[in-house]
Structures are given as C-alpha cells and as structure tokens.
Amino acid sequence: MGLLDLFTAALMPVLKVLLITALGSFLATDRLGVLGVDARKHLNNVVFFIFNPALVGSNLATYITLKSMETLWFMPFNILITFIVGSILGWLLIRSTRAPHDLRGLVLGCCSAGNLGNMPLIIIPAVCKERGSPFGDVDVCYKHGLAYASLSMAIGAVYMWSYVYNIMRIYSSNNCEGAKLDDLTKVANSPGETTENLSKCSAGPLLPLKNHSPNEDHTNHFELDCTVSEEKVKRSVVEKIKHGLQMVKKFHFRRLFAPSTAGAIVGFIIGAIPQFRKALIDDNAPLRVVQDSVSLLGEAAIPTVTLVVGANLLKGLKGSEVQLPVVLGIIVVR
C-alpha cells in the first residue's frame, strides 16, 4: 500500500466535512441569508430533539449486540478518562490565558468534551470505502468501525449531559459571582470616586475629614463610606462549603435524560435483546419499516449539524471577540 493511497484515504473524509462546512458559511452570508440566526436556532432544535436521538438510537440498534458490548467493555472507562483529562487541561488553559469570566465555563466544556461527537460517523464510512483503506474488507470495516463509533457517540452523549453540562453550569455560576466580587474590590480600591463608582458605594452617613477641628468650617469636605467589608469580598470557609452543597443540590439530574440519552437507551435495549432485534433490525423483521424510518431521520443529523457549524463559523471568520490564545489553546487541548 503506497503512501499516496493512505494520504488519499485520510484526506477524503476531511474534505467532505470542509466542503459542507463551507456551504453552511456561504448560506449564512448576508447576501443569501438562508441560515440566519433564527433559521439556525430552529435547526438546532430539530437536531437536538429529533435527528440526534434517531441517529444514536438507530446506529446502536443496528451495530451493537451483546457480543460487541462484551468486546468493547473498556470504552466507557476510556471515554470517562478522556473527559477528566480534558477538564484538567481546560482548567490549566483558563489559568494560563486568563480567559474572561463569562467564557470560562464554555472553554472548560469545549476542552472536556474533546473530539467526541458525530464526526466519526462521517469519517469511518468514507475511509472504509476508499481503495487505500488500511482496515481491510469494506464490510468488516463498516461492521466494527460503525459499532465503535456508535458506542462512543452514545457514551459521549451520556457524559456530555451528565458531566460536561453540569460542570459548565456550576463553573459559570461561580465565575459570575467571582466577577461581581472583582468589581466590588475595584470600586473599593479605586483612587477617585466617579459618579459610576459612587452609585456602587454603601449609603452610609457622610463622615468629616480627619485631622480637622470640628470648629472649622469644612462643610464642603466630607469622606464617603465607600469601603467593601472583607466579609463581602472574602467568604468564609463555611459559606463556601454551603455554596458547594447548594450547587450539588442544583445538579440537573433530568438533563441525564436528554433526547440523545433517551435514544441511546432505546438503541441499547433493541440491540442487546434478541427478540427486539428480530422484530426491528433483521432483513425479514416485521417492523423493519420503523427502523428504516428512524435511520432515515438519523442520517439527516450529520449534514444538518455540519451546515450549522459552518454558519456559526462565519461570525468568527469576520472577527471574533474571543482572545486568540484562548482559541489556539482549545485547539491544542482537543
């Protein structure tokens, strides 16, 4: 097998993704306006509630069996390690680049999730059918490759909504409070009082200037009580513990059952139970039309998501407000 064949087999899937992404950016331009803000919002809802669950469920039901689950038992642990390592690297990136407070939760989520997602379902079929594919027979490549990709996508969806979503929510909440405390300390330490700063000061009584006799006429000179108490800036350890417990109580367990997670559960059940598999998956299955319809919906997920990604990238191509070191850091981590 020549080096050129290997390069071609690796290049074709990437080109497909880039072409669809470029089309999404073109459709989002002001000249066309097909994928405007409202259109992307509606498409995201359709993908989230219909296409993604159908994609996850249909692929798991088709390619995952009890035997394949026994073979791929290690994947949940490997993916969990990926998310933990990504979180650590994301935290280091936030510390090193001093990312803005309102973006820290998003940066942490992007780094935690890594490269898990729908892309393997684009790349693997394209690689399998290329003449220079290193994975042997096309049918064998499809069978094992799509089983691996489907299981990783399903497990990734569960971790995404159980781990990444709540980490982003809690971290963003904490950083918003930290940003407010930073604003208070800036007001307290500012050398002069402006009208904006005075509006943030405590409404205490006016205090006479020091080192002046009360008999002297200094009615125009007063000091404002514009100090922020240490108790407000630095919370005690007990308060931090209470705050942490409150965050745990606010853990959104219902997000565990997001549409993609529900699709994964259904796909696992159908693929693992032989009776359901015979009724829905086999060539002579009496209810195969149901599986075919769900698969048809699932196939629309990947091109739709890729188009939306291209449309969302258009604003960044024009000039993003995110710092360049943050963007480069996320790329390196992922």
CSV table of C-alpha atoms in Angstrom, one decimal:
chain,number,residue,atom,x,y,z
A,1,MET,CA,0.0,0.0,0.0
A,2,GLY,CA,1.5,3.3,-1.1
A,3,LEU,CA,1.9,6.4,0.9
A,4,LEU,CA,-0.3,8.3,-1.7
A,5,ASP,CA,-3.2,5.8,-1.2
A,6,LEU,CA,-3.0,6.3,2.6
A,7,PHE,CA,-3.0,10.1,2.2
A,8,THR,CA,-6.0,10.0,-0.2
A,9,ALA,CA,-7.9,7.7,2.2
A,10,ALA,CA,-7.3,10.1,5.1
A,11,LEU,CA,-7.9,13.2,3.1
A,12,MET,CA,-11.3,12.4,1.5
A,13,PRO,CA,-13.4,12.4,4.8
A,14,VAL,CA,-11.9,15.7,5.9
A,15,LEU,CA,-12.6,17.3,2.5
A,16,LYS,CA,-16.2,16.2,2.8
A,17,VAL,CA,-16.6,17.9,6.2
A,18,LEU,CA,-14.8,21.1,5.0
A,19,LEU,CA,-17.0,21.3,1.8
A,20,ILE,CA,-20.2,21.0,3.8
A,21,THR,CA,-18.9,23.5,6.4
A,22,ALA,CA,-18.0,26.0,3.6
A,23,LEU,CA,-21.5,25.6,2.2
A,24,GLY,CA,-23.0,26.4,5.6
A,25,SER,CA,-20.9,29.5,5.9
A,26,PHE,CA,-22.0,30.6,2.3
A,27,LEU,CA,-25.6,30.0,3.1
A,28,ALA,CA,-25.3,32.2,6.2
A,29,THR,CA,-23.9,35.2,4.4
A,30,ASP,CA,-25.9,38.4,4.3
A,31,ARG,CA,-26.3,38.1,0.6
A,32,LEU,CA,-28.2,34.8,0.8
A,33,GLY,CA,-29.4,34.8,4.4
A,34,VAL,CA,-30.7,31.2,4.2
A,35,LEU,CA,-29.1,30.2,7.5
A,36,GLY,CA,-29.7,33.3,9.5
A,37,VAL,CA,-29.9,33.4,13.3
A,38,ASP,CA,-33.5,32.3,13.6
A,39,ALA,CA,-33.0,29.5,11.0
A,40,ARG,CA,-30.0,28.2,12.9
A,41,LYS,CA,-31.9,28.3,16.1
A,42,HIS,CA,-34.8,26.2,14.7
A,43,LEU,CA,-32.4,23.8,13.0
A,44,ASN,CA,-30.6,23.3,16.3
A,45,ASN,CA,-33.9,22.4,18.0
A,46,VAL,CA,-34.8,19.9,15.3
A,47,VAL,CA,-31.4,18.3,15.5
A,48,PHE,CA,-31.5,18.2,19.3
A,49,PHE,CA,-35.0,16.7,19.7
A,50,ILE,CA,-35.3,14.5,16.6
A,51,PHE,CA,-32.2,13.9,14.4
A,52,ASN,CA,-29.6,13.2,17.1
A,53,PRO,CA,-31.8,10.8,19.1
A,54,ALA,CA,-32.7,9.0,15.9
A,55,LEU,CA,-29.0,8.8,14.8
A,56,VAL,CA,-27.8,7.5,18.2
A,57,GLY,CA,-30.6,5.0,18.6
A,58,SER,CA,-30.7,3.6,15.1
A,59,ASN,CA,-26.9,3.1,14.9
A,60,LEU,CA,-26.7,1.4,18.3
A,61,ALA,CA,-29.7,-0.9,17.5
A,62,THR,CA,-28.0,-1.8,14.2
A,63,TYR,CA,-24.4,-2.3,15.1
A,64,ILE,CA,-24.4,-3.1,18.8
A,65,THR,CA,-25.1,-6.6,20.1
A,66,LEU,CA,-24.4,-8.3,23.4
A,67,LYS,CA,-21.2,-9.8,21.8
A,68,SER,CA,-19.9,-6.4,20.6
A,69,MET,CA,-20.7,-4.9,24.0
A,70,GLU,CA,-18.5,-7.6,25.7
A,71,THR,CA,-15.7,-6.8,23.2
A,72,LEU,CA,-16.0,-3.0,23.8
A,73,TRP,CA,-16.4,-3.1,27.6
A,74,PHE,CA,-13.4,-0.8,28.0
A,75,MET,CA,-14.9,2.2,26.1
A,76,PRO,CA,-16.9,3.8,29.0
A,77,PHE,CA,-13.8,3.9,31.1
A,78,ASN,CA,-11.6,5.3,28.3
A,79,ILE,CA,-14.1,8.0,27.5
A,80,LEU,CA,-14.5,8.9,31.1
A,81,ILE,CA,-10.7,9.3,31.4
A,82,THR,CA,-10.8,11.5,28.3
A,83,PHE,CA,-13.4,13.8,29.9
A,84,ILE,CA,-11.4,14.1,33.1
A,85,VAL,CA,-8.1,14.8,31.4
A,86,GLY,CA,-9.8,17.3,29.1
A,87,SER,CA,-11.3,19.1,32.2
A,88,ILE,CA,-7.8,19.3,33.8
A,89,LEU,CA,-6.3,20.7,30.6
A,90,GLY,CA,-9.2,23.1,30.2
A,91,TRP,CA,-8.7,24.4,33.8
A,92,LEU,CA,-4.9,24.9,33.1
A,93,LEU,CA,-5.8,26.7,29.9
A,94,ILE,CA,-8.2,29.1,31.7
A,95,ARG,CA,-5.5,29.8,34.3
A,96,SER,CA,-2.7,30.4,31.8
A,97,THR,CA,-4.7,32.5,29.4
A,98,ARG,CA,-6.8,34.3,31.9
A,99,ALA,CA,-9.9,33.8,29.8
A,100,PRO,CA,-12.8,36.2,30.5
A,101,HIS,CA,-15.2,35.1,33.3
A,102,ASP,CA,-18.2,34.8,31.0
A,103,LEU,CA,-16.3,32.4,28.7
A,104,ARG,CA,-14.6,30.1,31.3
A,105,GLY,CA,-17.4,27.6,31.6
A,106,LEU,CA,-17.6,27.3,27.8
A,107,VAL,CA,-13.8,26.9,27.5
A,108,LEU,CA,-13.9,24.2,30.1
A,109,GLY,CA,-16.8,22.4,28.4
A,110,CYS,CA,-15.1,22.5,25.0
A,111,CYS,CA,-11.9,21.1,26.4
A,112,SER,CA,-13.7,18.4,28.4
A,113,ALA,CA,-15.7,17.0,25.5
A,114,GLY,CA,-12.6,16.6,23.3
A,115,ASN,CA,-13.3,15.3,19.8
A,116,LEU,CA,-16.2,13.1,20.7
A,117,GLY,CA,-19.3,13.6,18.5
A,118,ASN,CA,-20.8,12.8,15.2
A,119,MET,CA,-17.6,13.2,13.1
A,120,PRO,CA,-16.5,9.5,13.3
A,121,LEU,CA,-19.8,8.6,11.6
A,122,ILE,CA,-18.6,10.7,8.6
A,123,ILE,CA,-15.0,9.7,8.6
A,124,ILE,CA,-15.3,5.9,9.2
A,125,PRO,CA,-17.6,5.1,6.2
A,126,ALA,CA,-15.6,7.3,3.9
A,127,VAL,CA,-12.3,5.7,5.0
A,128,CYS,CA,-13.8,2.2,4.7
A,129,LYS,CA,-14.8,2.5,1.1
A,130,GLU,CA,-11.5,4.2,-0.1
A,131,ARG,CA,-9.3,2.0,-2.2
A,132,GLY,CA,-6.3,2.7,0.1
A,133,SER,CA,-8.0,2.0,3.3
A,134,PRO,CA,-5.7,0.2,5.9
A,135,PHE,CA,-8.7,-1.6,7.6
A,136,GLY,CA,-9.2,-4.4,5.1
A,137,ASP,CA,-12.6,-5.6,3.7
A,138,VAL,CA,-15.2,-2.9,3.4
A,139,ASP,CA,-18.0,-4.9,5.1
A,140,VAL,CA,-15.7,-5.8,8.1
A,141,CYS,CA,-14.6,-2.2,8.3
A,142,TYR,CA,-18.2,-1.0,8.4
A,143,LYS,CA,-19.3,-3.6,10.9
A,144,HIS,CA,-16.6,-3.0,13.5
A,145,GLY,CA,-15.9,0.7,12.8
A,146,LEU,CA,-19.5,1.8,13.0
A,147,ALA,CA,-20.1,-0.3,16.1
A,148,TYR,CA,-17.1,1.5,17.7
A,149,ALA,CA,-18.2,4.9,16.5
A,150,SER,CA,-21.9,4.4,17.5
A,151,LEU,CA,-21.0,3.3,21.0
A,152,SER,CA,-18.5,6.1,21.6
A,153,MET,CA,-21.1,8.6,20.4
A,154,ALA,CA,-23.8,7.2,22.7
A,155,ILE,CA,-21.5,7.1,25.8
A,156,GLY,CA,-20.2,10.6,24.9
A,157,ALA,CA,-23.8,11.9,24.8
A,158,VAL,CA,-24.5,10.5,28.3
A,159,TYR,CA,-21.3,12.0,29.7
A,160,MET,CA,-22.0,15.3,27.8
A,161,TRP,CA,-25.3,15.8,29.6
A,162,SER,CA,-24.3,14.3,33.0
A,163,TYR,CA,-20.8,15.7,33.4
A,164,VAL,CA,-19.9,18.5,30.9
A,165,TYR,CA,-23.3,20.3,31.1
A,166,ASN,CA,-23.3,20.5,34.9
A,167,ILE,CA,-19.6,21.3,35.1
A,168,MET,CA,-20.1,24.2,32.7
A,169,ARG,CA,-23.2,25.4,34.6
A,170,ILE,CA,-21.6,25.3,38.1
A,171,TYR,CA,-18.3,26.8,36.9
A,172,SER,CA,-20.1,29.6,35.0
A,173,SER,CA,-22.2,30.4,38.1
A,174,ASN,CA,-19.1,30.5,40.3
A,175,ASN,CA,-17.2,32.7,37.9
A,176,CYS,CA,-20.1,35.1,37.6
A,177,GLU,CA,-20.0,35.6,41.3
A,178,GLY,CA,-16.3,36.0,41.2
A,179,ALA,CA,-16.6,38.7,38.5
A,180,LYS,CA,-19.1,40.6,40.8
A,181,LEU,CA,-16.6,40.4,43.7
A,182,ASP,CA,-13.8,41.7,41.4
A,183,ASP,CA,-16.0,44.7,40.5
A,184,LEU,CA,-16.6,45.4,44.2
A,185,THR,CA,-12.9,45.2,45.0
A,186,LYS,CA,-12.1,47.5,42.1
A,187,VAL,CA,-14.5,50.1,43.4
A,188,ALA,CA,-13.1,49.8,46.9
A,189,ASN,CA,-9.5,50.2,45.7
A,190,SER,CA,-10.1,53.0,43.2
A,191,PRO,CA,-8.2,56.2,44.0
A,192,GLY,CA,-11.0,58.5,43.0
A,193,GLU,CA,-14.8,58.5,43.0
A,194,THR,CA,-16.7,58.9,39.8
A,195,THR,CA,-20.4,59.1,39.5
A,196,GLU,CA,-20.4,55.5,38.4
A,197,ASN,CA,-18.3,54.4,41.4
A,198,LEU,CA,-20.4,56.4,43.9
A,199,SER,CA,-23.5,54.6,42.8
A,200,LYS,CA,-21.9,51.4,44.0
A,201,CYS,CA,-20.9,52.7,47.4
A,202,SER,CA,-22.8,52.0,50.6
A,203,ALA,CA,-25.4,54.5,51.5
A,204,GLY,CA,-23.8,55.4,54.9
A,205,PRO,CA,-23.6,58.7,56.6
A,206,LEU,CA,-21.2,61.4,55.5
A,207,LEU,CA,-18.0,61.4,57.6
A,208,PRO,CA,-15.9,64.5,58.4
A,209,LEU,CA,-12.4,64.6,57.1
A,210,LYS,CA,-9.7,63.5,59.5
A,211,ASN,CA,-7.2,65.9,61.2
A,212,HIS,CA,-9.6,68.8,61.1
A,213,SER,CA,-11.2,70.6,64.1
A,214,PRO,CA,-15.0,70.4,64.3
A,215,ASN,CA,-15.0,74.2,64.9
A,216,GLU,CA,-13.5,74.9,61.5
A,217,ASP,CA,-15.8,75.4,58.6
A,218,HIS,CA,-15.3,72.4,56.3
A,219,THR,CA,-18.9,71.7,55.3
A,220,ASN,CA,-17.9,71.1,51.7
A,221,HIS,CA,-15.3,68.4,52.6
A,222,PHE,CA,-16.5,65.0,53.6
A,223,GLU,CA,-15.4,61.4,53.2
A,224,LEU,CA,-17.7,58.8,51.8
A,225,ASP,CA,-18.0,55.4,53.5
A,226,CYS,CA,-17.2,53.6,50.2
A,227,THR,CA,-15.4,50.5,51.6
A,228,VAL,CA,-16.4,46.9,50.9
A,229,SER,CA,-16.2,44.8,54.0
A,230,GLU,CA,-13.9,41.8,53.9
A,231,GLU,CA,-16.8,39.6,54.8
A,232,LYS,CA,-18.5,40.5,51.5
A,233,VAL,CA,-15.3,40.1,49.4
A,234,LYS,CA,-13.9,37.0,51.0
A,235,ARG,CA,-16.5,34.5,52.0
A,236,SER,CA,-15.7,32.2,55.0
A,237,VAL,CA,-14.9,28.6,54.5
A,238,VAL,CA,-18.3,27.6,55.9
A,239,GLU,CA,-20.1,29.8,53.4
A,240,LYS,CA,-18.1,28.2,50.6
A,241,ILE,CA,-19.0,24.7,51.8
A,242,LYS,CA,-22.7,25.7,52.0
A,243,HIS,CA,-22.4,27.1,48.5
A,244,GLY,CA,-20.9,23.9,47.2
A,245,LEU,CA,-23.7,21.9,48.7
A,246,GLN,CA,-26.2,24.1,47.1
A,247,MET,CA,-24.6,23.6,43.8
A,248,VAL,CA,-24.8,19.8,44.2
A,249,LYS,CA,-28.4,20.1,45.1
A,250,LYS,CA,-29.0,22.1,41.9
A,251,PHE,CA,-27.4,19.3,39.8
A,252,HIS,CA,-29.7,18.9,36.9
A,253,PHE,CA,-30.4,15.1,37.0
A,254,ARG,CA,-33.2,15.5,34.5
A,255,ARG,CA,-30.6,16.5,31.9
A,256,LEU,CA,-29.3,12.9,32.1
A,257,PHE,CA,-32.4,12.0,30.1
A,258,ALA,CA,-31.9,14.4,27.3
A,259,PRO,CA,-33.2,13.2,23.9
A,260,SER,CA,-29.8,11.8,22.8
A,261,THR,CA,-29.5,9.9,26.1
A,262,ALA,CA,-33.0,8.5,25.7
A,263,GLY,CA,-32.2,7.5,22.1
A,264,ALA,CA,-29.0,5.7,23.4
A,265,ILE,CA,-31.0,3.8,26.0
A,266,VAL,CA,-33.6,2.6,23.4
A,267,GLY,CA,-30.8,1.7,21.0
A,268,PHE,CA,-29.0,-0.4,23.7
A,269,ILE,CA,-32.3,-2.2,24.5
A,270,ILE,CA,-33.1,-3.1,20.9
A,271,GLY,CA,-29.6,-4.1,20.0
A,272,ALA,CA,-29.0,-6.2,23.1
A,273,ILE,CA,-32.3,-8.1,23.3
A,274,PRO,CA,-32.6,-10.7,20.6
A,275,GLN,CA,-36.4,-10.6,20.4
A,276,PHE,CA,-36.5,-6.8,19.7
A,277,ARG,CA,-33.7,-7.2,17.2
A,278,LYS,CA,-35.5,-9.9,15.3
A,279,ALA,CA,-38.6,-7.7,15.2
A,280,LEU,CA,-37.0,-4.5,14.1
A,281,ILE,CA,-33.5,-5.0,12.7
A,282,ASP,CA,-33.2,-8.2,10.6
A,283,ASP,CA,-33.9,-8.2,6.9
A,284,ASN,CA,-37.1,-10.1,7.4
A,285,ALA,CA,-38.2,-8.2,10.5
A,286,PRO,CA,-41.9,-7.5,10.6
A,287,LEU,CA,-41.3,-4.0,11.9
A,288,ARG,CA,-38.3,-3.1,9.9
A,289,VAL,CA,-40.1,-0.1,8.4
A,290,VAL,CA,-39.9,1.5,11.8
A,291,GLN,CA,-36.1,1.1,12.0
A,292,ASP,CA,-35.7,2.3,8.4
A,293,SER,CA,-37.7,5.4,9.1
A,294,VAL,CA,-35.6,6.2,12.3
A,295,SER,CA,-32.4,5.6,10.3
A,296,LEU,CA,-33.6,7.9,7.6
A,297,LEU,CA,-34.1,10.7,10.2
A,298,GLY,CA,-30.8,10.0,11.8
A,299,GLU,CA,-28.9,10.3,8.5
A,300,ALA,CA,-30.1,13.9,8.3
A,301,ALA,CA,-28.3,14.8,11.6
A,302,ILE,CA,-24.7,14.9,10.3
A,303,PRO,CA,-25.2,17.1,7.3
A,304,THR,CA,-27.5,19.4,9.2
A,305,VAL,CA,-25.1,19.8,12.1
A,306,THR,CA,-22.2,20.4,9.8
A,307,LEU,CA,-24.1,23.1,7.9
A,308,VAL,CA,-25.0,24.8,11.2
A,309,VAL,CA,-21.3,24.7,12.3
A,310,GLY,CA,-20.3,26.4,9.1
A,311,ALA,CA,-22.9,29.1,9.5
A,312,ASN,CA,-21.8,29.7,13.1
A,313,LEU,CA,-18.2,30.0,12.0
A,314,LEU,CA,-19.0,32.9,9.7
A,315,LYS,CA,-19.0,35.4,12.6
A,316,GLY,CA,-15.7,34.1,13.8
A,317,LEU,CA,-14.2,34.4,10.4
A,318,LYS,CA,-15.3,38.1,10.3
A,319,GLY,CA,-13.6,38.7,13.6
A,320,SER,CA,-14.2,37.0,16.9
A,321,GLU,CA,-14.1,38.8,20.3
A,322,VAL,CA,-12.5,35.7,21.9
A,323,GLN,CA,-8.8,36.1,22.5
A,324,LEU,CA,-6.6,34.3,20.1
A,325,PRO,CA,-4.6,32.5,22.8
A,326,VAL,CA,-7.8,31.0,24.1
A,327,VAL,CA,-8.8,29.7,20.7
A,328,LEU,CA,-5.4,28.3,20.0
A,329,GLY,CA,-5.3,26.7,23.4
A,330,ILE,CA,-8.7,25.0,22.9
A,331,ILE,CA,-7.4,23.6,19.5
A,332,VAL,CA,-4.2,22.3,21.1
A,333,VAL,CA,-6.2,20.6,24.0
A,334,ARG,CA,-8.7,19.0,21.7
